XYZ file of C-alpha atoms in Angstrom:
215
model
C 6.504 109.925 4.403
C 3.682 111.718 2.632
C 4.745 115.200 1.584
C 1.892 115.985 -0.783
C -1.205 114.558 0.891
C -4.231 116.755 0.130
C -5.578 118.821 3.015
C -8.780 117.434 4.515
C -9.655 113.762 4.661
C -8.320 111.166 2.171
C -8.002 107.370 1.893
C -4.644 105.640 2.337
C -4.198 102.133 0.964
C -1.141 99.957 1.681
C -0.660 96.573 -0.017
C 1.995 93.910 0.280
C 2.421 91.159 -2.376
C 4.558 88.080 -2.567
C 4.955 85.076 -0.314
C 2.838 86.427 2.472
C 0.401 83.540 2.892
C 0.533 79.829 2.083
C 4.042 78.854 1.043
C 4.469 78.807 -2.700
C 1.410 81.035 -3.369
C 1.515 84.785 -4.233
C -1.154 86.786 -2.347
C -2.029 90.378 -1.625
C -2.412 91.874 1.750
C -4.256 95.163 1.770
C -4.606 97.720 4.558
C -6.872 100.777 4.203
C -7.310 103.762 6.425
C -8.505 107.315 6.369
C -5.959 110.118 7.102
C -6.521 113.812 7.768
C -4.115 116.544 6.865
C -4.956 119.724 8.800
C -5.307 122.920 6.890
C -2.772 125.409 8.168
C -3.743 128.402 10.375
C -5.766 130.972 8.414
C -7.104 133.728 10.641
C -8.700 137.000 9.470
C -10.955 139.937 10.352
C -14.337 140.396 8.550
C -16.220 143.635 7.873
C -17.643 145.130 11.080
C -21.352 145.754 11.726
C -22.412 148.936 13.474
C -25.657 148.945 15.611
C -27.224 151.957 17.271
C -27.698 151.388 21.080
C -28.580 153.597 24.027
C -26.515 154.192 27.201
C -27.924 150.896 28.655
C -26.695 148.876 25.701
C -30.233 148.362 24.308
C -30.609 148.567 20.537
C -32.575 151.581 19.444
C -33.884 149.973 16.290
C -32.565 152.838 14.210
C -31.146 151.820 10.835
C -28.310 154.364 11.149
C -26.272 155.861 13.914
C -27.090 159.430 14.791
C -25.413 162.173 16.903
C -25.694 161.312 20.588
C -26.166 157.552 20.012
C -23.909 154.811 21.402
C -22.576 152.171 18.958
C -22.104 148.467 19.270
C -19.294 147.458 16.894
C -19.460 143.782 16.051
C -16.326 142.388 14.338
C -16.252 138.908 12.831
C -13.109 136.885 13.473
C -12.791 134.105 10.857
C -10.687 130.955 11.181
C -10.567 129.127 7.821
C -7.880 126.683 8.987
C -8.155 123.585 11.133
C -5.965 124.880 13.968
C -7.468 126.717 16.965
C -6.277 130.299 17.519
C -5.886 132.160 20.791
C -5.051 135.795 21.041
C -6.786 139.210 21.373
C -8.581 141.769 19.203
C -7.638 145.385 19.666
C -9.879 148.235 18.401
C -9.327 151.975 18.235
C -11.876 154.704 17.397
C -10.309 157.927 16.106
C -6.908 156.665 17.475
C -8.425 156.153 20.944
C -7.953 152.475 21.993
C -10.830 150.555 23.578
C -10.304 147.696 25.950
C -8.924 144.685 24.044
C -11.077 141.537 23.851
C -9.765 137.974 24.293
C -10.357 135.686 21.314
C -10.464 131.916 21.517
C -11.637 130.417 18.256
C -11.681 126.823 17.084
C -10.715 125.719 13.633
C -13.085 126.189 10.699
C -15.398 128.637 12.600
C -16.344 132.267 12.959
C -17.111 134.262 16.092
C -18.327 137.851 16.660
C -16.419 140.098 19.010
C -18.336 143.186 20.279
C -17.089 146.584 21.402
C -19.192 149.549 22.782
C -18.342 153.198 22.074
C -20.164 156.484 22.564
C -21.896 158.772 22.835
C -20.763 159.632 19.296
C -20.811 163.005 17.657
C -21.938 163.815 14.172
C -19.294 163.262 11.491
C -16.905 160.671 10.135
C -14.984 158.467 12.590
C -12.053 156.161 11.875
C -12.204 152.517 12.990
C -9.043 150.433 13.238
C -8.891 146.790 14.365
C -5.976 144.329 14.624
C -5.520 140.734 15.750
C -2.634 140.102 18.210
C -1.429 136.503 18.515
C 0.027 133.669 16.337
C 0.300 134.796 12.711
C -0.567 132.955 9.521
C 0.929 133.137 6.117
C -1.143 136.254 5.257
C -0.969 139.003 7.834
C -2.733 141.543 5.603
C -6.202 140.329 6.549
C -5.411 140.429 10.268
C -5.974 144.206 10.140
C -9.080 146.275 9.371
C -9.168 150.049 8.625
C -12.488 151.668 7.966
C -14.826 154.548 8.753
C -18.098 155.068 10.605
C -20.389 157.890 9.505
C -22.527 159.360 12.325
C -25.598 161.256 11.045
C -26.995 164.479 12.490
C -29.347 164.119 15.513
C -32.963 163.265 14.689
C -34.807 166.618 14.196
C -38.227 167.708 13.169
C -38.576 169.342 9.771
C -41.560 171.685 9.571
C -43.124 172.874 6.358
C -45.546 175.744 6.743
C -48.175 176.593 4.133
C -50.140 179.847 4.685
C -53.316 180.300 2.615
C -55.456 183.489 2.609
C -59.170 182.628 3.071
C -60.701 185.962 2.237
C -59.726 188.955 0.217
C -58.760 191.856 2.443
C -61.207 194.776 2.492
C -61.207 197.919 4.548
C -62.946 197.447 7.911
C -63.093 193.614 7.732
C -61.030 190.937 9.382
C -58.354 189.161 7.460
C -58.328 185.338 7.702
C -55.654 182.782 6.901
C -55.274 178.999 7.326
C -51.867 177.730 8.320
C -50.969 174.122 7.623
C -47.900 172.756 9.407
C -46.430 169.403 8.252
C -43.646 167.496 9.976
C -41.537 165.549 7.454
C -38.492 165.187 9.813
C -37.199 162.274 11.819
C -38.403 163.445 15.231
C -41.612 164.757 16.758
C -42.056 168.515 17.070
C -43.100 170.118 20.369
C -43.198 173.930 20.593
C -45.247 176.916 19.610
C -46.597 178.340 16.429
C -46.524 182.147 16.497
C -47.812 184.671 13.897
C -46.733 188.324 13.871
C -48.328 190.929 11.638
C -46.924 194.415 11.327
C -44.861 193.877 14.502
C -47.903 192.662 16.546
C -48.290 189.123 17.738
C -51.729 188.090 16.528
C -51.545 184.313 17.155
C -49.701 181.974 19.440
C -50.488 178.362 20.262
C -48.615 175.333 21.507
C -48.253 172.570 18.973
C -47.245 168.951 19.063
C -46.772 167.407 15.623
C -45.708 163.841 15.208
C -43.510 162.505 12.425
C -45.469 162.583 9.172
C -48.423 164.460 10.723
C -50.063 167.693 9.485
C -52.058 170.160 11.591
C -54.198 173.068 10.639
């Protein structure tokens, strides 16, 4: 009985000495083999990844998740032991449970379990995940509690710079130049309107892309 064999693979050598061959002669009989001691079950949850997707499940390519986006929540399930694990992964977002996902994972491997949620509103959301199934010696890493921060919706940010071109004189027209720059995260589509002394003196439609300036 081997009670302290190392985990993993090791070599086992058995030898017999004495009168085991030609009578009157001492000889050695040696038997060698490789044995494997399985690592015990060691299942855990990794840190989730959050990806911005649209209503069809297609990734938007945005680095962050904004108001109105859907989210794909990808949770790593890690098995550091040699014993396969079968169970389920439960996820709740702001205490609302999503449909649980079945988990079948071989020993010494990692798989990604995906959940879809949304559309999400701006603000901080609470993400809770738990593995349901056979437990290992450390149940603390079978649970994940974290947060997901959803940013405001992408909006244009217009900066207006008004410069007077001529000095005002009695009986002459006054002239200005208006420069409009969009430094926001969305294109601007609307109108630019100028009112002087209660009278609208200028109105024009404007389409200003992200990072673009118009005069």
